[in-house]
Coordinates of C-alpha atoms in Angstrom, one line a residue:
X425 CA 0.0 0.0 0.0
X426 CA 1.3 3.4 -0.9
X427 CA 2.3 5.5 2.1
X428 CA 0.4 8.7 2.8
X429 CA 2.4 11.9 2.2
X430 CA 3.0 14.0 5.3
X431 CA 3.3 17.8 5.3
X432 CA 4.1 20.5 7.8
X433 CA 1.4 23.1 8.3
X434 CA 2.0 24.8 11.6
X435 CA 5.0 25.9 13.8
X436 CA 5.4 27.2 17.3
X437 CA 8.4 27.9 19.4
X438 CA 9.4 29.3 22.8
X439 CA 13.2 29.8 22.7
X440 CA 16.2 31.5 24.2
X441 CA 16.0 33.9 21.2
X442 CA 12.4 34.9 21.9
X443 CA 9.0 33.4 22.5
X444 CA 7.8 33.2 18.9
X445 CA 8.9 31.5 15.7
X446 CA 9.6 34.9 14.1
X447 CA 12.0 35.9 16.9
X448 CA 13.6 32.5 16.8
X449 CA 14.2 32.6 13.1
X450 CA 15.4 36.2 13.1
X451 CA 17.9 35.4 15.8
X452 CA 19.3 32.4 14.0
X453 CA 19.7 34.3 10.7
X454 CA 21.4 37.2 12.5
X455 CA 23.8 34.8 14.3
X456 CA 22.5 36.0 17.7
X457 CA 23.5 34.1 20.8
X458 CA 20.8 33.4 23.4
X459 CA 23.4 32.2 26.0
X460 CA 23.6 34.3 29.2
X461 CA 24.6 34.2 32.8
X462 CA 22.1 32.1 34.8
X463 CA 19.4 34.1 36.6
X464 CA 17.0 31.4 37.7
X465 CA 19.2 30.6 40.7
X466 CA 22.5 31.8 42.2
X467 CA 25.1 29.9 40.3
X468 CA 28.2 31.6 41.7
X469 CA 29.6 28.5 43.3
X470 CA 29.3 26.3 40.2
X471 CA 32.1 25.8 37.7
X472 CA 29.6 26.7 34.8
X473 CA 27.5 29.7 35.5
X474 CA 25.8 30.2 32.1
X475 CA 22.9 28.7 30.3
X476 CA 20.3 29.3 27.6
X477 CA 17.3 30.9 29.4
X478 CA 14.1 32.0 27.8
X479 CA 14.1 35.8 28.2
X480 CA 10.6 36.8 27.6
X481 CA 8.1 34.0 28.4
X482 CA 4.8 35.3 29.8
X483 CA 2.9 32.2 30.9
X484 CA -0.4 34.2 31.5
X485 CA -0.7 34.7 27.7
X486 CA -1.4 31.0 27.4
X487 CA -3.1 29.8 30.5
X488 CA -4.6 30.7 33.8
X489 CA -2.1 31.7 36.5
X490 CA -3.6 29.3 39.0
X491 CA -3.1 26.3 36.6
X492 CA 0.3 27.5 35.7
X493 CA 1.5 27.3 39.3
X494 CA 0.5 23.6 39.2
X495 CA 2.6 22.9 36.2
X496 CA 6.3 22.4 35.6
X497 CA 8.0 25.0 33.4
X498 CA 8.6 22.5 30.7
X499 CA 4.9 21.8 30.5
X500 CA 4.1 25.5 30.4
X501 CA 6.4 26.2 27.4
X502 CA 5.3 23.0 25.7
X503 CA 1.6 24.0 25.8
X504 CA 2.5 27.5 24.7
X505 CA 4.4 26.3 21.7
X506 CA 1.5 24.0 20.7
X507 CA -1.0 26.8 21.0
X508 CA 1.2 28.9 18.6
X509 CA 1.5 26.0 16.2
X510 CA -2.2 25.1 16.0
X511 CA -3.0 28.8 15.4
X512 CA -0.3 29.1 12.8
X513 CA -1.8 26.0 11.0
X514 CA -5.2 27.7 10.9
X515 CA -6.9 24.9 12.8
X516 CA -9.6 25.6 15.4
X517 CA -9.2 25.3 19.1
X518 CA -11.0 22.0 19.1
X519 CA -9.9 19.6 16.4
X520 CA -12.6 19.2 13.7
X521 CA -12.3 15.4 13.9
X522 CA -11.0 14.6 17.4
X523 CA -10.6 10.9 16.9
X524 CA -8.4 11.5 13.9
X525 CA -6.2 13.9 15.8
X526 CA -3.1 12.8 17.8
X527 CA -0.2 14.1 19.9
X528 CA 3.3 12.8 20.0
X529 CA 5.5 14.9 22.3
X530 CA 8.7 14.4 24.1
X531 CA 11.0 15.5 26.9
X532 CA 14.3 14.2 28.1
X533 CA 13.7 14.9 31.8
X534 CA 10.2 16.4 32.3
X535 CA 9.2 18.4 35.4
X536 CA 11.8 17.2 37.7
X537 CA 12.0 20.5 39.5
X538 CA 8.4 19.9 40.8
X539 CA 9.5 16.5 42.2
X540 CA 12.5 18.2 43.8
X541 CA 10.2 20.8 45.4
X542 CA 8.0 18.0 46.8
X543 CA 11.0 16.2 48.2
X544 CA 12.4 19.3 49.9
X545 CA 9.0 20.2 51.5
X546 CA 8.5 16.6 52.7
X547 CA 11.9 16.5 54.4
X548 CA 11.7 20.0 55.9
X549 CA 8.0 20.5 56.6
X550 CA 6.4 17.0 56.7
X551 CA 4.0 15.1 54.6
X552 CA 1.0 17.3 55.3
X553 CA 2.7 20.2 53.4
X554 CA 3.4 18.2 50.2
X555 CA 1.5 19.6 47.2
X556 CA -0.9 17.0 45.7
X557 CA 0.2 18.2 42.2
X558 CA 3.9 17.2 42.9
X559 CA 3.8 13.9 41.1
X560 CA 1.4 14.9 38.2
X561 CA 3.5 18.0 37.5
X562 CA 6.6 15.9 37.3
X563 CA 5.7 13.1 35.0
X564 CA 7.2 13.3 31.5
X565 CA 3.8 12.7 29.7
X566 CA 2.1 15.7 31.2
X567 CA 2.9 18.0 28.3
X568 CA 1.3 15.5 25.8
X569 CA -1.8 15.3 28.1
X570 CA -2.1 19.1 28.3
X571 CA -1.9 19.5 24.5
X572 CA -4.4 16.7 23.9
X573 CA -6.8 18.2 26.4
X574 CA -6.4 21.7 25.0
X575 CA -7.3 20.7 21.5
X576 CA -9.4 17.6 22.2
X577 CA -7.0 15.3 20.3
X578 CA -8.6 11.9 21.1
X579 CA -6.4 9.7 18.9
X580 CA -3.2 8.0 19.9
X581 CA -1.2 10.0 22.5
X582 CA 2.5 9.2 22.9
X583 CA 5.4 10.6 24.9
X584 CA 8.9 10.0 23.6
X585 CA 11.8 10.0 26.1
X586 CA 15.1 9.4 24.4
X587 CA 17.3 12.0 25.9
X588 CA 18.8 14.4 23.3
X589 CA 17.2 12.5 20.4
X590 CA 13.7 13.1 21.8
X591 CA 12.4 16.0 19.6
X592 CA 13.7 14.4 16.4
X593 CA 12.3 11.0 17.2
X594 CA 8.9 12.4 18.3
X595 CA 8.5 14.0 14.8
X596 CA 9.3 10.8 13.1
X597 CA 7.0 8.7 15.2
X598 CA 4.2 11.3 14.7
X599 CA 4.6 11.0 10.9
X600 CA 4.2 7.3 11.2
X601 CA 0.7 7.8 12.7
X602 CA -0.3 9.6 9.5
X603 CA 1.5 7.2 7.2
X604 CA -0.3 4.2 8.9
X605 CA -3.6 6.0 8.5
X606 CA -4.5 6.2 12.2
X607 CA -4.5 10.0 12.2
X608 CA -4.9 13.0 9.9
X609 CA -3.4 15.6 12.2
X610 CA -0.6 15.2 14.7
X611 CA 0.8 17.8 17.1
X612 CA 4.4 16.9 17.8
X613 CA 7.5 18.3 19.2
X614 CA 9.6 18.5 22.3
X615 CA 10.2 20.5 25.5
X616 CA 12.8 21.0 28.2
X617 CA 13.1 23.6 31.0
X618 CA 15.2 22.5 33.9
X619 CA 17.8 25.2 34.6
X620 CA 18.3 24.3 38.2
X621 CA 21.2 24.0 40.5
X622 CA 21.1 20.2 40.6
X623 CA 20.9 19.8 36.8
X624 CA 23.8 22.2 36.1
X625 CA 25.8 20.6 39.0
X626 CA 25.2 17.1 37.6
X627 CA 26.5 18.0 34.1
X628 CA 29.4 19.9 35.7
X629 CA 30.3 16.6 37.5
X630 CA 30.3 14.9 34.1
X631 CA 32.6 17.6 32.8
X632 CA 30.2 18.1 30.0
X633 CA 29.7 21.9 30.4
X634 CA 32.1 24.8 29.5
X635 CA 33.8 26.5 32.4
X636 CA 36.0 29.0 30.7
X637 CA 33.3 31.3 29.3
X638 CA 31.4 32.5 32.4
X639 CA 32.4 36.1 31.6
X640 CA 31.7 35.7 27.8
X641 CA 28.6 33.4 27.7
X642 CA 27.8 34.2 24.1
X643 CA 31.1 32.7 23.1
X644 CA 30.7 29.4 25.0
X645 CA 28.8 27.3 22.5
X646 CA 31.3 26.8 19.6
X647 CA 30.5 23.6 17.7
X648 CA 33.3 22.1 15.6
X649 CA 35.7 24.8 16.8
X650 CA 39.1 23.6 18.1
X651 CA 38.6 25.5 21.4
X652 CA 35.2 24.0 22.2
X653 CA 34.9 22.9 25.9
X654 CA 31.4 21.5 26.2
X655 CA 27.7 22.0 25.5
X656 CA 25.7 24.8 27.0
X657 CA 22.5 23.6 28.8
X658 CA 19.4 25.3 27.6
X659 CA 15.6 25.4 27.7
X660 CA 12.8 25.8 25.2
X661 CA 9.9 24.1 23.4
X662 CA 8.9 23.6 19.8
X663 CA 5.7 22.3 18.3
X664 CA 5.0 21.2 14.7
X665 CA 1.6 20.4 13.2
X666 CA 1.8 17.5 10.8
X667 CA -1.0 16.6 8.4
X668 CA -1.7 14.1 5.7
X669 CA -1.3 15.9 2.4
X670 CA -4.9 15.1 1.5
X671 CA -6.2 16.6 4.7
X672 CA -4.1 19.8 4.3
X673 CA -5.1 20.3 0.7
X674 CA -8.8 19.7 1.5
X675 CA -8.8 22.6 4.0
X676 CA -6.5 24.7 1.8
X677 CA -3.8 24.9 4.5
X678 CA -0.4 26.6 3.8
X679 CA 2.3 24.0 3.5
X680 CA 5.8 24.8 4.8
X681 CA 7.6 21.6 3.7
X682 CA 7.1 17.9 3.4
X683 CA 8.2 15.1 5.7
X684 CA 10.5 12.8 3.7
X685 CA 11.9 10.2 6.1
X686 CA 13.3 9.3 9.5
X687 CA 15.0 6.7 11.6
X688 CA 16.5 5.9 15.0
X689 CA 19.2 3.6 16.2
X690 CA 21.2 2.7 19.2
X691 CA 25.0 2.8 19.9
X692 CA 24.7 0.2 22.6
X693 CA 28.2 1.4 23.6
X694 CA 28.4 3.9 26.5
X695 CA 25.9 5.9 28.6
X696 CA 27.5 9.2 27.7
X697 CA 30.3 8.9 25.3
X698 CA 29.6 8.4 21.5
X699 CA 30.9 5.3 19.8
X700 CA 34.3 6.4 18.4
X701 CA 33.5 4.5 15.2
X702 CA 30.3 6.5 14.8
X703 CA 28.4 3.4 13.8
X704 CA 25.1 4.3 15.5
X705 CA 24.9 7.8 13.9
X706 CA 25.9 6.2 10.5
X707 CA 23.1 3.7 10.8
X708 CA 20.5 6.4 11.7
X709 CA 21.5 8.6 8.7
X710 CA 21.6 5.7 6.2
X711 CA 18.2 4.4 7.3
X712 CA 16.6 7.8 7.2
X713 CA 17.8 8.2 3.6
X714 CA 16.5 4.8 2.8
X715 CA 13.1 5.6 4.4
X716 CA 13.0 8.8 2.3
X717 CA 14.0 7.0 -0.9
X718 CA 16.8 9.5 -1.4
X719 CA 20.4 9.2 -2.5
X720 CA 23.0 10.9 -0.2
X721 CA 23.9 13.3 -3.0
X722 CA 20.4 14.8 -3.0
X723 CA 20.8 16.3 0.5
X724 CA 21.7 20.0 0.5
X725 CA 22.0 20.9 4.2
X726 CA 22.5 19.1 7.5
X727 CA 21.5 20.6 10.8
X728 CA 24.1 18.9 12.9
X729 CA 23.7 17.6 16.4
X730 CA 26.8 19.8 16.9
X731 CA 26.8 20.0 20.7
X732 CA 30.2 21.8 21.1
X733 CA 31.7 18.8 23.0
X734 CA 35.1 17.6 21.9
X735 CA 33.9 14.0 21.3
X736 CA 30.5 14.6 19.7
X737 CA 31.6 17.1 17.0
X738 CA 34.5 15.0 15.7
X739 CA 32.4 11.8 15.8
X740 CA 29.5 13.4 13.9
X741 CA 31.9 14.7 11.3
X742 CA 33.3 11.2 10.9
X743 CA 29.7 9.8 10.6
X744 CA 28.8 12.4 7.9
X745 CA 31.9 11.4 5.9
X746 CA 31.0 7.8 6.3
X747 CA 27.5 8.2 4.9
X748 CA 28.1 11.0 2.3
X749 CA 31.6 10.2 1.1
X750 CA 32.9 13.0 -1.2
X751 CA 29.5 14.7 -1.1
X752 CA 30.2 15.5 2.5
X753 CA 32.6 18.3 1.3
X754 CA 29.8 19.8 -0.8
X755 CA 27.2 19.8 1.9
X756 CA 26.3 22.9 4.0
X757 CA 26.4 21.9 7.7
X758 CA 25.6 24.0 10.6
X759 CA 24.8 23.8 14.3
X760 CA 22.1 26.1 15.6
X761 CA 23.1 25.0 19.1
X762 CA 25.9 27.5 18.7
X763 CA 23.2 30.1 19.2
X764 CA 20.6 28.4 21.4
X765 CA 22.6 25.9 23.3
X766 CA 21.4 22.4 24.0
X767 CA 17.7 22.1 25.1
X768 CA 17.8 18.4 25.4
X769 CA 14.3 17.0 24.6
X770 CA 13.4 20.2 22.8
X771 CA 16.5 20.4 20.6
X772 CA 15.5 18.1 17.8
X773 CA 12.1 19.9 17.4
X774 CA 13.7 23.4 17.5
X775 CA 16.2 22.2 14.9
X776 CA 13.5 20.7 12.7
X777 CA 11.8 24.2 12.6
X778 CA 15.2 25.7 11.6
X779 CA 15.3 23.1 8.7
X780 CA 11.7 23.9 7.7
X781 CA 12.4 27.6 7.6
X782 CA 15.7 27.1 5.8
X783 CA 13.7 25.3 3.0
X784 CA 11.0 28.0 3.1
X785 CA 13.3 31.0 3.0
X786 CA 16.4 29.9 1.3
X787 CA 18.7 30.9 4.1
X788 CA 21.0 28.6 6.1
X789 CA 21.6 29.6 9.7
X790 CA 25.3 29.8 10.6
X791 CA 27.5 28.1 13.1
X792 CA 28.7 31.0 15.2
X793 CA 31.8 31.2 17.3
X794 CA 33.7 29.2 14.6
X795 CA 37.2 30.8 15.0
X796 CA 39.8 28.1 15.3
X797 CA 39.6 25.2 12.8
X798 CA 39.9 21.7 14.1
X799 CA 41.7 19.3 11.7
X800 CA 39.3 16.5 12.7
X801 CA 36.3 18.8 11.7
X802 CA 37.1 19.9 8.2
X803 CA 33.7 20.2 6.5
X804 CA 31.7 23.3 5.6
X805 CA 30.0 24.4 8.8
X806 CA 28.6 27.6 7.4
X807 CA 30.9 29.6 9.7
X808 CA 29.6 32.7 11.6
X809 CA 27.3 34.2 9.0
X810 CA 24.0 33.0 7.5
X811 CA 24.1 31.9 3.8
X812 CA 21.5 32.5 1.1
X813 CA 21.1 29.2 -0.7
X814 CA 18.3 27.4 -2.3
X815 CA 17.7 24.2 -0.2
X816 CA 15.4 21.4 -1.4
X817 CA 16.3 18.6 1.1
X818 CA 17.5 18.9 4.7
X819 CA 18.7 16.3 7.2
X820 CA 18.6 16.9 11.0
X821 CA 20.7 14.8 13.4
X822 CA 20.2 14.2 17.1
X823 CA 22.4 11.9 19.2
X824 CA 21.7 11.5 22.9
X825 CA 22.8 10.1 26.2
X826 CA 22.3 6.4 26.4
X827 CA 23.5 6.0 22.8
X828 CA 20.1 7.2 21.3
X829 CA 20.3 8.4 17.7
X830 CA 17.6 9.9 15.6
X831 CA 17.6 11.4 12.1
X832 CA 14.9 13.4 10.2
X833 CA 14.7 14.3 6.6
X834 CA 12.5 17.2 5.3
X835 CA 12.1 18.4 1.8
X836 CA 10.5 21.2 -0.2
X837 CA 6.9 20.5 -1.0
X838 CA 6.1 19.9 -4.6
X839 CA 2.5 19.2 -5.6

């Protein structure tokens, strides 16, 4: 049976560059950094004192203040991004056919700060003072529930939790609902918002964060640069509305781009370090190309995982060369994490929006802070300035803790 075609009709984003898709895209094109000194807690005693914080999120624009207090920050920004995306798609607040409408959303961690608050209250004030919303606010699938309730999506509801690969894998799994014919509309994406002392301290203990840029936070995320120290922890949320092509055409929806293919794979190697042979990322990229029925030479642009860690960037470069051969030197490759940091479960969805807008606008976002070439990273990383270029096919890579790999291919829509 021929697979249904899947298209993108709505976008929403709450990011460190601003709380709208327009602000996000403008910041990327301008090469603007959203990395700042941490303000959500006093970080002066930590080796890394910087992060990507959302500067302008007003929760009351999207929900009642009383409800907001019961929700984790990651659920707040997730729902906000979904409200934006559904509005952008021109869909009503209640889905026209609820049983044919689904949600596939993801987070790497979820509302762990609410769990932490409950633990602290229990131990300092006793069980009678524990908030009854402590556990519901902390569970990873709360964002998917809130989105399904908001728009009355009564079809399949799934939460993806695959660390840094979450957002990318969520979009791929959402497309499968449409390809299989169980949904016509799927709201998908990812969220993360956990800039807390324990999360920063934990990554510092892993030696995963940069420590030499506390006085120059905008310079800290430097993927593929020889002086990279580590990734910059970030927050944000992104939502994408996927529809079957038939459904989108029937309601005369605007179409940003078309979903082409996806895949996921496992390194089965190490909890944090990438496989030095890059076998897992290679499999993910090859399988995504096979799923999209594309030859490697047809890809124009890769939005790299590009975390700014010493091991990831060289390993990803090796994987790209493995899959694309000589074409790897003709590819445009960039890491938008150089500007927005690493928002864990939200990263893949934020990067998918960057790919979609690259296709729509013919502009490739840069890799900023690329100053010192690394001999092991010798491809075209679109250094420091955006590039005007017609782009038909994009690939987006996400490789996460636990050896989770996901790859997404999007292409220009042609009737």
